[in-house]
mmCIF file of C-alpha atoms in Angstrom:
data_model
loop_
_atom_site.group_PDB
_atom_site.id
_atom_site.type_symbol
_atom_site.label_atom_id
_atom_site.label_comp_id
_atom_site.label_asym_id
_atom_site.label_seq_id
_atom_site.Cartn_x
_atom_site.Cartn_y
_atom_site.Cartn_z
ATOM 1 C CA UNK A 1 19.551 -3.302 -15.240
ATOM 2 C CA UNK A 2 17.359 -0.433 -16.367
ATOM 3 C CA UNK A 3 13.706 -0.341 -14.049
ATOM 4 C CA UNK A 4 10.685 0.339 -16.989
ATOM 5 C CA UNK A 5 7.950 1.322 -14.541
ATOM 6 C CA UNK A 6 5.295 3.059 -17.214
ATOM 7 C CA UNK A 7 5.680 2.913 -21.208
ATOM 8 C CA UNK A 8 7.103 6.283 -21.096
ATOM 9 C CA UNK A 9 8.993 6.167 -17.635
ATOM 10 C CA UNK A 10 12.295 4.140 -17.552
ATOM 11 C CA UNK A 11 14.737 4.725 -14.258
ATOM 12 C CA UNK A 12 18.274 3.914 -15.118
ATOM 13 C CA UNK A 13 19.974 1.612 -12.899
ATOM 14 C CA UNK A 14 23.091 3.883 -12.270
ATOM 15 C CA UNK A 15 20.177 5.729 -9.818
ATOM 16 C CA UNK A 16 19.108 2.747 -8.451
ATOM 17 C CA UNK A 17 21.007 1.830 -4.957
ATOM 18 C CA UNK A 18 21.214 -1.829 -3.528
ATOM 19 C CA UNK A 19 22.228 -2.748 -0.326
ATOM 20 C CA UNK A 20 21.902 -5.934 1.215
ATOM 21 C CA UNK A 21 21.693 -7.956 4.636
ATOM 22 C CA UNK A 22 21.199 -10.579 6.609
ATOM 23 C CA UNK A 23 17.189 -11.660 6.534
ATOM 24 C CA UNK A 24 15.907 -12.063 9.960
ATOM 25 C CA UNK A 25 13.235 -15.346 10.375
ATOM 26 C CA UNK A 26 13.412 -19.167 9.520
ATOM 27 C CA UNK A 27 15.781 -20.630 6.972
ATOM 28 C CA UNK A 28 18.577 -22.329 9.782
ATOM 29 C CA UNK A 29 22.127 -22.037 8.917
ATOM 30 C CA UNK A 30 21.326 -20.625 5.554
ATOM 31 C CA UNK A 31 20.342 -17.293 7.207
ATOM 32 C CA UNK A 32 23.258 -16.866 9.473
ATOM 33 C CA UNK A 33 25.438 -16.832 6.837
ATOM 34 C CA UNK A 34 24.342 -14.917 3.033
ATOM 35 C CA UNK A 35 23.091 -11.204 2.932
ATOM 36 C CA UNK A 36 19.854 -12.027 1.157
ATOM 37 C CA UNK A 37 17.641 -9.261 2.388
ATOM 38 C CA UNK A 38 17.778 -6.543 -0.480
ATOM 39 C CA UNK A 39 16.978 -2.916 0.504
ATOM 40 C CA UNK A 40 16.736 -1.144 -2.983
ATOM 41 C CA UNK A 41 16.647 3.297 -2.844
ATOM 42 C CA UNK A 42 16.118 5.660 -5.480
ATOM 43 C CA UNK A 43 16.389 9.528 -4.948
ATOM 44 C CA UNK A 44 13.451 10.873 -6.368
ATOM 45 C CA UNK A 45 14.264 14.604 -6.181
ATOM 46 C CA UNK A 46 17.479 14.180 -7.557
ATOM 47 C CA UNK A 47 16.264 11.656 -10.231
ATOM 48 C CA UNK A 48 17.245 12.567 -14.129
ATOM 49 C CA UNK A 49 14.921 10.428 -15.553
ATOM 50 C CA UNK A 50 11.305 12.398 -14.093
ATOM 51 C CA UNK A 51 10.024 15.283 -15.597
ATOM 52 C CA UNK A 52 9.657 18.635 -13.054
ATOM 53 C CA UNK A 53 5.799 17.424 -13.055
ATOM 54 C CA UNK A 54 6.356 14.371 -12.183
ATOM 55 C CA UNK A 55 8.683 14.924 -9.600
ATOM 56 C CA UNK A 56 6.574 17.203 -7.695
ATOM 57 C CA UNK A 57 3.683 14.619 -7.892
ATOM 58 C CA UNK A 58 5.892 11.844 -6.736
ATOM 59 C CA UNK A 59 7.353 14.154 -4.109
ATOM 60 C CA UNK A 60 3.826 15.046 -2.647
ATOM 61 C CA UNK A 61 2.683 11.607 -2.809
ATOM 62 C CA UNK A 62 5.095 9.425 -1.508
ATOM 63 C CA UNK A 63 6.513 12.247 1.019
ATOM 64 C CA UNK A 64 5.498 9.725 4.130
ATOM 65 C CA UNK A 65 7.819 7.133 2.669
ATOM 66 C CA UNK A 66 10.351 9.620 1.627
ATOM 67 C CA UNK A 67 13.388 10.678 3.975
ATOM 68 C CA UNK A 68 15.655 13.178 1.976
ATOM 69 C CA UNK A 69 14.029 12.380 -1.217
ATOM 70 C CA UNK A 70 14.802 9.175 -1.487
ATOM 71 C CA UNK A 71 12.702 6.278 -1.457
ATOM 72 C CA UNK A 72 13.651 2.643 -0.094
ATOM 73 C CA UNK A 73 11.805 -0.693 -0.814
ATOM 74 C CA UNK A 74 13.301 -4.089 1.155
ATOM 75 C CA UNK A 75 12.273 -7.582 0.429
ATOM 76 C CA UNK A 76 13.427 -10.371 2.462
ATOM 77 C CA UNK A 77 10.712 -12.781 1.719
ATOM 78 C CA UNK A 78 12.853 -15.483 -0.299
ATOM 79 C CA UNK A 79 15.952 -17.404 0.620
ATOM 80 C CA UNK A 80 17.778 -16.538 -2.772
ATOM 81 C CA UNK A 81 19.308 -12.738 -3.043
ATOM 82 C CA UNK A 82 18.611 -12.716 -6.749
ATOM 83 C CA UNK A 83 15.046 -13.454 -5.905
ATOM 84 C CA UNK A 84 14.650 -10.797 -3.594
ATOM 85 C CA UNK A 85 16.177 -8.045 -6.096
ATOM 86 C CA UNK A 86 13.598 -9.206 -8.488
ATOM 87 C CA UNK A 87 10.789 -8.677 -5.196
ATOM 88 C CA UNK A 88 12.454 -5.145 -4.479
ATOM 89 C CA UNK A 89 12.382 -4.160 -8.355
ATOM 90 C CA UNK A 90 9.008 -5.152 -8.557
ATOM 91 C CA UNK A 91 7.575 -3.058 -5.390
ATOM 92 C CA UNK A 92 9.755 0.002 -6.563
ATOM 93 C CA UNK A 93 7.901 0.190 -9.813
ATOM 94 C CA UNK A 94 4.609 -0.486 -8.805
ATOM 95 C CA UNK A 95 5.306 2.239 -5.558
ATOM 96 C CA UNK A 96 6.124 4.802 -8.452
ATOM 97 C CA UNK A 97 3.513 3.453 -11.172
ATOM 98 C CA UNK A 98 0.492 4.313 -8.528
ATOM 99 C CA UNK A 99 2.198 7.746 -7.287
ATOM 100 C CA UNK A 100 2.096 8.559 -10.913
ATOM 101 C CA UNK A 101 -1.299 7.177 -11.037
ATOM 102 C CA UNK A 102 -4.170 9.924 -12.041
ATOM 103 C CA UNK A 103 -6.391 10.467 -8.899
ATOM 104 C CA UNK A 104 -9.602 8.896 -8.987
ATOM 105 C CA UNK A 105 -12.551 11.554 -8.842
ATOM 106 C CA UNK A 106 -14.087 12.335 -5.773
ATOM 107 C CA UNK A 107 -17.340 10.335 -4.785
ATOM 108 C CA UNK A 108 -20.593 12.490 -5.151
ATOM 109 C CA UNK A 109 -22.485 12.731 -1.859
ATOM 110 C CA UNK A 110 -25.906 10.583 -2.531
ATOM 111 C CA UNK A 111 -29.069 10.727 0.176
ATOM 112 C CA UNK A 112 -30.278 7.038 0.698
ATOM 113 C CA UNK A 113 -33.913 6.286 -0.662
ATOM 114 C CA UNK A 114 -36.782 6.203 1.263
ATOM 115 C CA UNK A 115 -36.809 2.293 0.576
ATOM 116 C CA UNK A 116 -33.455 1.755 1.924
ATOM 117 C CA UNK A 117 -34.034 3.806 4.917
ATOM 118 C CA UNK A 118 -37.739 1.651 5.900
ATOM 119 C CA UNK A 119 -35.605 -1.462 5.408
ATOM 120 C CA UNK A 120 -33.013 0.288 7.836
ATOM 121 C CA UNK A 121 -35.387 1.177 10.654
ATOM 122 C CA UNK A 122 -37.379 -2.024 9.713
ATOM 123 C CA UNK A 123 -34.278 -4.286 11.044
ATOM 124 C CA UNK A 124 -33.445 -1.821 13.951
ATOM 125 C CA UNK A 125 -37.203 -2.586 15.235
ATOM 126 C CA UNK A 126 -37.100 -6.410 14.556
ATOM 127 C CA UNK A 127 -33.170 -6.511 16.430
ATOM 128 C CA UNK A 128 -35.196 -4.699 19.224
ATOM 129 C CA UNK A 129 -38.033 -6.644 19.382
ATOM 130 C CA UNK A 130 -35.893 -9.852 19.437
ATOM 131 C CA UNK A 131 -33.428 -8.263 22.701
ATOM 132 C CA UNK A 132 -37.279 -6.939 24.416
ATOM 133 C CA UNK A 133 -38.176 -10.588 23.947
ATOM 134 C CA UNK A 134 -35.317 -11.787 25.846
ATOM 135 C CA UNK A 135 -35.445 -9.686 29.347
ATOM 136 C CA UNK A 136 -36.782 -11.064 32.019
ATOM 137 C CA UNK A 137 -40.296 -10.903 32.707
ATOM 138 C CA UNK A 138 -41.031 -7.849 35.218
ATOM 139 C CA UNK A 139 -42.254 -9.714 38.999
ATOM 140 C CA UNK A 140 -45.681 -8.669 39.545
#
């Protein structure tokens, strides 16, 4: 089954690779015994279905989570193996949909008012008042 991650952006599932294992954790017999834990990779630098932009955003962006271009996403969190493909699909596309993502712009550095910073040293004398009040009285 095909992946659609954007309108435009659809990753075939012959580049899609599954692999799956036994999930570690709580589920008794169950767990000893069926390879639910799904560990899905897709090589994004070999990948057909990116443009050459694309590609070199995805490889700059996801390069921490990349280890020779390929990217893996497990899920383990349900008993069922069918579930957990379903998990792994979902975390692959949204991984790619917010590498592909445009970048946000960059915040513009703001002084604070003079308001804000009377209420600010306001509070620091009040906290300071309130710890002076506390001490012990100096022995005469």
């Amino acid at each position: 089954m095909d992946l659609t991650v954007l309108p435009g952006l659809t990753i075939p599932a012959s580049e899609l690779a599954w692999r799956f294992s036994r999930s570690s954790g709580p589920g008794g017999q169950h767990v000893n015994t069926s390879d639910s834990r799904v560990a899905l990779s897709w090589n994004v630098a070999a990948s057909t279905s990116l443009s050459d932009t694309q590609r070199q955003i995805l490889l700059r962006r996801l390069k921490r989570r990349l280890i020779a271009g390929t990217v893996t996403v497990t899920a383990s969190e349900q008993r069922s193996q069918l579930r957990n493909r379903e998990i792994a699909l979902a975390k692959l596309a949204e991984l790619v949909a917010d590498g592909l993502a445009p970048e946000s712009a960059a915040r513009r550095k703001t002084k604070p008012t003079r308001g804000s910073n009377f209420r600010r040293l306001d509070a620091k004398k009040q906290r300071s008042a309130t710890k002076r009040q506390r001490q012990r009285p100096p022995a005469d």
